[in-house]
Short mmCIF file of C-alpha atoms and ligand atoms in Angstrom, two decimals:
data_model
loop_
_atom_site.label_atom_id
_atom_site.label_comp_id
_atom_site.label_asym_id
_atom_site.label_seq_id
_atom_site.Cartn_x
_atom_site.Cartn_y
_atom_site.Cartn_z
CA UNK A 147 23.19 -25.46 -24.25
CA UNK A 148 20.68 -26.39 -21.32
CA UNK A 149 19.72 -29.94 -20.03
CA UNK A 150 17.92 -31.28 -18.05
CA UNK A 151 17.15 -34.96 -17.26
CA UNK A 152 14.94 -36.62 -15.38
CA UNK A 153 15.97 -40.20 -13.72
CA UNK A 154 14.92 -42.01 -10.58
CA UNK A 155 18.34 -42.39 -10.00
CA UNK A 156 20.06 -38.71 -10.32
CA UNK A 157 23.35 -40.79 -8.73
CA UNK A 158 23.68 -42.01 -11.75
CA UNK A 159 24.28 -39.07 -13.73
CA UNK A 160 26.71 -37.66 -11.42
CA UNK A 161 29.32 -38.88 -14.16
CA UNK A 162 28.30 -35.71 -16.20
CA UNK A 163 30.56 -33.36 -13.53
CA UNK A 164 33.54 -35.29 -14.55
CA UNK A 165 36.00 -34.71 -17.52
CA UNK A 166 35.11 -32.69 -20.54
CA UNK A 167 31.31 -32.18 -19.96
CA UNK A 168 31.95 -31.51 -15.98
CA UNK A 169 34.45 -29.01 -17.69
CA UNK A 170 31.94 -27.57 -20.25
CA UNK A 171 29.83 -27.22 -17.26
CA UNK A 172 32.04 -25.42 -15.01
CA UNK A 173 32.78 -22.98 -18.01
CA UNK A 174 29.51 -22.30 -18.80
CA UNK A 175 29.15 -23.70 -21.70
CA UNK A 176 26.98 -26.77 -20.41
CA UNK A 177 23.76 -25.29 -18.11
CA UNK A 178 23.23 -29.25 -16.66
CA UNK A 179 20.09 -29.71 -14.37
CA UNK A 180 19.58 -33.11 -12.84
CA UNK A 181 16.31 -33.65 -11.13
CA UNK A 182 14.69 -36.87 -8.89
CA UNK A 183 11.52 -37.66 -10.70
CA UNK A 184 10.26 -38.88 -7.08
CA UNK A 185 10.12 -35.13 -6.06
CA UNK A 186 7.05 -35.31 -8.00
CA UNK A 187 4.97 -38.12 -5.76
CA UNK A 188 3.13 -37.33 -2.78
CA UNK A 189 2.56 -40.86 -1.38
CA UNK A 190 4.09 -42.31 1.34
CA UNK A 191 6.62 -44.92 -0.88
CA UNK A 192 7.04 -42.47 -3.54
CA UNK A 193 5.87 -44.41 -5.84
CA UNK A 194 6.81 -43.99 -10.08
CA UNK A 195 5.69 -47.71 -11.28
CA UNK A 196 2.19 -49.52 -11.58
CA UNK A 197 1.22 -52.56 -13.23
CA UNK A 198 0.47 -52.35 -16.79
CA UNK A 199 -2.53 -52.34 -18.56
CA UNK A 200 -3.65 -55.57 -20.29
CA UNK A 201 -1.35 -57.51 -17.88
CA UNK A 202 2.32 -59.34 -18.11
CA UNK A 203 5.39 -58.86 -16.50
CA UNK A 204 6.80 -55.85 -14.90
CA UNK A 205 6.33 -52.97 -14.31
CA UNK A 206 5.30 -49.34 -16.14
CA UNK A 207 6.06 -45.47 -15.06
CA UNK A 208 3.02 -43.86 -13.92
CA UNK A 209 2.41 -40.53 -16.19
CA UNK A 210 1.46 -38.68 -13.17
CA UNK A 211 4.67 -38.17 -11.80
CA UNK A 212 6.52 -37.41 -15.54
CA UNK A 213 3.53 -34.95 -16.54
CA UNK A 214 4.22 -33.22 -13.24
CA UNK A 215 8.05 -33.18 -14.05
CA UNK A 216 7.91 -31.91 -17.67
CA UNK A 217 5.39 -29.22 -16.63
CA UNK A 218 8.22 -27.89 -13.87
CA UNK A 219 11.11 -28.33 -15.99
CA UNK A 220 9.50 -26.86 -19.62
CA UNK A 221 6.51 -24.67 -17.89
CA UNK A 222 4.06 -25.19 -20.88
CA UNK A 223 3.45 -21.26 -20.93
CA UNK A 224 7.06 -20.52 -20.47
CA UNK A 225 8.92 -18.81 -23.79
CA UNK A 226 10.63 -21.58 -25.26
CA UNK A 227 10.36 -25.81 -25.29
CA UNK A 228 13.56 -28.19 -25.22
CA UNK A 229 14.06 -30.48 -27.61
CA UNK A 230 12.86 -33.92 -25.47
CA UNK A 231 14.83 -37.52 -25.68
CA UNK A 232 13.30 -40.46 -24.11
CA UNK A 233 15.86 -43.30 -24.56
CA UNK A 234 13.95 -46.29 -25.30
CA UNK A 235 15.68 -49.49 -26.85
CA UNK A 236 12.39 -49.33 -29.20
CA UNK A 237 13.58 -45.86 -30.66
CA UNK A 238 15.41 -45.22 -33.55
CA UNK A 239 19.48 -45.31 -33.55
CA UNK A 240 21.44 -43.24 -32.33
CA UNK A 241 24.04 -41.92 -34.80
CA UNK A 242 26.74 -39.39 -35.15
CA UNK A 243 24.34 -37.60 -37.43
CA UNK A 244 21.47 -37.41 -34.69
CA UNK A 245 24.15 -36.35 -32.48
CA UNK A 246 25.79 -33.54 -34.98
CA UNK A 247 21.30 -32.19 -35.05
CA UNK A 248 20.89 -32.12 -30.75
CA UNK A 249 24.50 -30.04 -30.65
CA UNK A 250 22.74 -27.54 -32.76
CA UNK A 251 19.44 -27.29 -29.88
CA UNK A 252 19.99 -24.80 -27.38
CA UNK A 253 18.04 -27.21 -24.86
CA UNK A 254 17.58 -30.69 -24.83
CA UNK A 255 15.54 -32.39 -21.98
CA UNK A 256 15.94 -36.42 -21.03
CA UNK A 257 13.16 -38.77 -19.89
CA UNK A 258 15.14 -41.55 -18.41
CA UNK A 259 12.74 -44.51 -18.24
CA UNK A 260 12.96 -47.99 -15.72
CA UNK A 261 11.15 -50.97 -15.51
CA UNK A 262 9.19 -51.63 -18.56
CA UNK A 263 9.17 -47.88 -19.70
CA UNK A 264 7.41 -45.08 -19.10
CA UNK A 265 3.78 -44.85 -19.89
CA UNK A 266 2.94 -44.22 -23.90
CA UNK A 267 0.91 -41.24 -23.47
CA UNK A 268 3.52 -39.25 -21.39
CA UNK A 269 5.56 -38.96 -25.22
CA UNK A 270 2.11 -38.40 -27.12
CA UNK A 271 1.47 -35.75 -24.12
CA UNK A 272 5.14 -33.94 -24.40
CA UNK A 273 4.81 -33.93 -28.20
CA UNK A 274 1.86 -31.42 -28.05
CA UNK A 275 4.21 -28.49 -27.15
CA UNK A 276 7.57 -29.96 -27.84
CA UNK A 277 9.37 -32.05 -30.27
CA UNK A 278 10.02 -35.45 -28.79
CA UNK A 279 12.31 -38.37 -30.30
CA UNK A 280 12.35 -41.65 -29.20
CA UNK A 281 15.65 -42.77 -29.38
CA UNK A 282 17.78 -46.16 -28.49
CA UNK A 283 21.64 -46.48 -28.04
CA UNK A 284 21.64 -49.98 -30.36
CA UNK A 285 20.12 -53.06 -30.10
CA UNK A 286 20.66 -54.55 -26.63
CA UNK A 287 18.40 -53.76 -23.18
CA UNK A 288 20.44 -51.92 -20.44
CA UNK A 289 17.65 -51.63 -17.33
CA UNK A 290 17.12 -47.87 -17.63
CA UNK A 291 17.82 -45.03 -19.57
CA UNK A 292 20.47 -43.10 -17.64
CA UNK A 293 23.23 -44.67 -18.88
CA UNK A 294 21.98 -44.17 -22.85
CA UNK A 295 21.54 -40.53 -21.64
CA UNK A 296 25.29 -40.57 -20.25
CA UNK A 297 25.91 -42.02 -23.66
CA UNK A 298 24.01 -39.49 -25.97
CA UNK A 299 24.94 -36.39 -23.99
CA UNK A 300 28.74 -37.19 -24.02
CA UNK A 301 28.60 -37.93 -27.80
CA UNK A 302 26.53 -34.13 -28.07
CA UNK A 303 28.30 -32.30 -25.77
CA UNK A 304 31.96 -32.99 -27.45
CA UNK A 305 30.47 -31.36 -31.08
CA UNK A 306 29.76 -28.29 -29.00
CA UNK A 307 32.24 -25.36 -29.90
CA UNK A 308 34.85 -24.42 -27.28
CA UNK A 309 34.53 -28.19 -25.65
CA UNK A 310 37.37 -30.00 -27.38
CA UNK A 311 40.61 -28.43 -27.74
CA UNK A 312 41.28 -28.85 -31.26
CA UNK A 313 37.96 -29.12 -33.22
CA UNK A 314 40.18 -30.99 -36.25
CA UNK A 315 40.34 -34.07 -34.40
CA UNK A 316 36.34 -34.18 -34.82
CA UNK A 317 36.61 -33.71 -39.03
CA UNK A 318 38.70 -37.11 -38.98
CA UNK A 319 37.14 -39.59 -36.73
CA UNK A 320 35.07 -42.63 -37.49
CA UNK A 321 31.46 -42.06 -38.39
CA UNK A 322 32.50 -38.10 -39.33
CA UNK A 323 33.37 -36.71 -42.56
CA UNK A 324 33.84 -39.42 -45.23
CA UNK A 325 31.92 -42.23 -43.16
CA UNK A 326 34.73 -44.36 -43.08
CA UNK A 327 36.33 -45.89 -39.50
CA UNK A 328 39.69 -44.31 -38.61
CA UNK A 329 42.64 -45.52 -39.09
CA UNK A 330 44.93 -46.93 -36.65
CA UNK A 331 46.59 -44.51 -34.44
CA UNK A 332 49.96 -44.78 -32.66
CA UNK A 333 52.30 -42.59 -30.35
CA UNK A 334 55.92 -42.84 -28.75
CA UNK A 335 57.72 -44.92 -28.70
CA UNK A 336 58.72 -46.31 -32.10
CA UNK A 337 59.20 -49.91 -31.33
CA UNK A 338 57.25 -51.07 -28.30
CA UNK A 339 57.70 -54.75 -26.52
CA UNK A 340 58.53 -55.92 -29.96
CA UNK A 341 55.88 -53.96 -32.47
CA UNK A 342 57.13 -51.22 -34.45
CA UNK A 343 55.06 -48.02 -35.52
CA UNK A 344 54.67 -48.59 -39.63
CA UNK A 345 57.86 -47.06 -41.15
CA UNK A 346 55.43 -44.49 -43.35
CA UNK A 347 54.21 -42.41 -39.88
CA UNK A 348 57.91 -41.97 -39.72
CA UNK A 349 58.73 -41.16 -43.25
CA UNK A 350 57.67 -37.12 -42.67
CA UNK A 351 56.16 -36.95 -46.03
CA UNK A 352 52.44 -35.85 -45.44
CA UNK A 353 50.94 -37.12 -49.04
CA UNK A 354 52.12 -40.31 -48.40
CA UNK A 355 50.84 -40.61 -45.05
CA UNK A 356 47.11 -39.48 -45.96
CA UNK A 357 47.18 -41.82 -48.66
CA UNK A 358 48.40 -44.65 -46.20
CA UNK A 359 45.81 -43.47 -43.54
CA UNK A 360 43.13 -43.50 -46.12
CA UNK A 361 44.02 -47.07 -47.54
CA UNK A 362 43.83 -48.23 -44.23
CA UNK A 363 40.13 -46.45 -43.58
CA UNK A 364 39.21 -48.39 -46.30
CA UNK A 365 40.64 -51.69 -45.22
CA UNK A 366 39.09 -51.73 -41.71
CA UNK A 367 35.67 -50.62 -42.68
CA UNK A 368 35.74 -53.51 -45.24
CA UNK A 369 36.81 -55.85 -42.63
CA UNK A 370 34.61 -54.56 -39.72
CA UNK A 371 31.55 -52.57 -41.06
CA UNK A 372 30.87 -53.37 -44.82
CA UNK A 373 27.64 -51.75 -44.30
CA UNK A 374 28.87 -48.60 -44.09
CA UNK A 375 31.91 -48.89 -47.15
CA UNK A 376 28.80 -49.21 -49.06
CA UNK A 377 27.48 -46.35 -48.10
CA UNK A 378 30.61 -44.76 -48.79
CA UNK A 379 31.09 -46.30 -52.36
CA UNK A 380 27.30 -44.91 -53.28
CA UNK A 381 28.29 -41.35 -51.60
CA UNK A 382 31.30 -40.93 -53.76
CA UNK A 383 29.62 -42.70 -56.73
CA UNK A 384 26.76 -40.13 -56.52
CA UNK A 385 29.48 -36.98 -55.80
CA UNK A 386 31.06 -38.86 -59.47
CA UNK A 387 28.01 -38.54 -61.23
CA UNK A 388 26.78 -34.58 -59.88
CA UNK A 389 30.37 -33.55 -61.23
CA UNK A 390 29.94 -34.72 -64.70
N1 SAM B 639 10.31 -53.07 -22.12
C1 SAM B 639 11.19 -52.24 -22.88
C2 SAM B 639 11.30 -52.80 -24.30
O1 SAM B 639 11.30 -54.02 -24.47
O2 SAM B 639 11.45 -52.00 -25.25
C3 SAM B 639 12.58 -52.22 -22.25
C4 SAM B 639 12.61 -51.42 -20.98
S1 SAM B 639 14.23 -51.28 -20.33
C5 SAM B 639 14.30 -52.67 -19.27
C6 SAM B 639 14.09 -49.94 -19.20
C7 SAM B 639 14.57 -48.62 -19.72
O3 SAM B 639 15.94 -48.72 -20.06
C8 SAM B 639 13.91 -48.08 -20.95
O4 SAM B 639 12.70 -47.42 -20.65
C9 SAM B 639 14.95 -47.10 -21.46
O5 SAM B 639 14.90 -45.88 -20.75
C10 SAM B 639 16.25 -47.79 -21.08
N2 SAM B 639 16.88 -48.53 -22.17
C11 SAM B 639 17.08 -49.87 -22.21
N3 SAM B 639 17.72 -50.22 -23.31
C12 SAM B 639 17.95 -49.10 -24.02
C13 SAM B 639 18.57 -48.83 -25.26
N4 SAM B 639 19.07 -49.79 -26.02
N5 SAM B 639 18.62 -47.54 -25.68
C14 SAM B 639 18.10 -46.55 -24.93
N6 SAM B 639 17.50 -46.75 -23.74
C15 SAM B 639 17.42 -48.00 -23.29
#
């Protein structure tokens, strides 16, 4: 998979050579391109920000420099388009489902905005060649989009085959497979500073296990996201009623 992103703080990204995407990168499996949206102003301040239109506070991305910038990362003549992202918290969520459709792109691109964001018709200008989502990490303001890019590629990059070690730890996580959270986790030793491991993760006897693991699923995503053990309950209610 290729991507590029664009930021007018590259620094920022340098976080993508370390651990498993800095590995997928090395490998080949990762083609990661990191460009300076300044190289694409020609005054003296290199400037990427104006006032906006209609006045109030702060201040917008010009479109010059980011039409410039998409036109020498995705030539518009060249033979294919990426797939562009321009984190905005005004986009819709992010989600373990968005992330499972980018891992299937071969190239994604990233717009990362500052200020106020980027000017409106540099999207609307993109999205006459290529496919362009809007897209926000959840409902907070960070003050620009590298670190929701950080955020979406490391979430993409890890559903990419050959980039974790054992792809069965991705079936069982939270937000994967039945939509419930996971369920507690714990390692040597048995009994630490005065907590010990629950006896059934030493009992050997897989069935009972699963059904403990799954009973505590169940548990946590009552307690901490009842939003989504209703989606569950109307997923397997629905499953219930296509098998009878
Ligand atoms: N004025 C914008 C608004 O109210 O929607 C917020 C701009 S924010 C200060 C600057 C940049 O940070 C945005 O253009 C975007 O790139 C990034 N950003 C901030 N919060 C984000 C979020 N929740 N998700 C994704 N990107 C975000």
């Amino acid at each position: 998979m290729r991507l590029d992103v664009v930021s007018i703080f590259p620094e920022y990204l340098a976080a993508l050579d370390l651990s498993l995407v800095g590995k997928a990168a090395k490998s080949g499996l990762l083609d990661v391109r990191v460009h300076d949206l300044r190289d694409w102003t020609y005054d003296r301040h290199r400037t990427v920000d104006d006032t906006p239109y209609g006045g109030g506070a702060g201040m917008v991305m010009k479109p010059e420099p980011w039409g410039e910038a998409l036109d020498a990362v995705a030539p518009p003549d060249g033979p294919a388009q990426p797939r562009l992202i321009v984190p905005t918290p005004a986009g819709r969520p992010f989600s373990q489902e968005l992330a499972y459709e980018l891992a299937a792109e071969p190239w994604l691109a990233f717009a990362c905005g500052r200020y106020e964001g980027i000017d409106a018709r540099v999207a609307a200008y993109a999205g006459e060649r290529m496919r362009v989502d809007e897209v926000s990490i959840g409902d907070y303001v960070l003050n620009g989009g590298e670190v929701a890019v950080l955020v979406m590629v490391e979430a993409v990059a890890r559903l990419l085959p050959g980039v974790i070690g054992n792809p069965e730890s991705l079936a069982e996580e939270s937000h994967s497979g039945d939509g419930l959270l996971e369920y507690p986790v714990y390692t040597k030793p048995a009994t630490w500073r005065g907590h010990d491991v629950p006896d059934v993760l030493l009992s050997g006897n897989h069935g009972v296990i699963a059904q403990w693991r799954h009973e505590q699923s169940l548990h946590r995503t009552a307690e901490r996201r009842p939003d989504l053990l209703a989606a569950w309950g109307d997923a397997a209610a629905r499953k219930e009623d296509a098998a009878s």
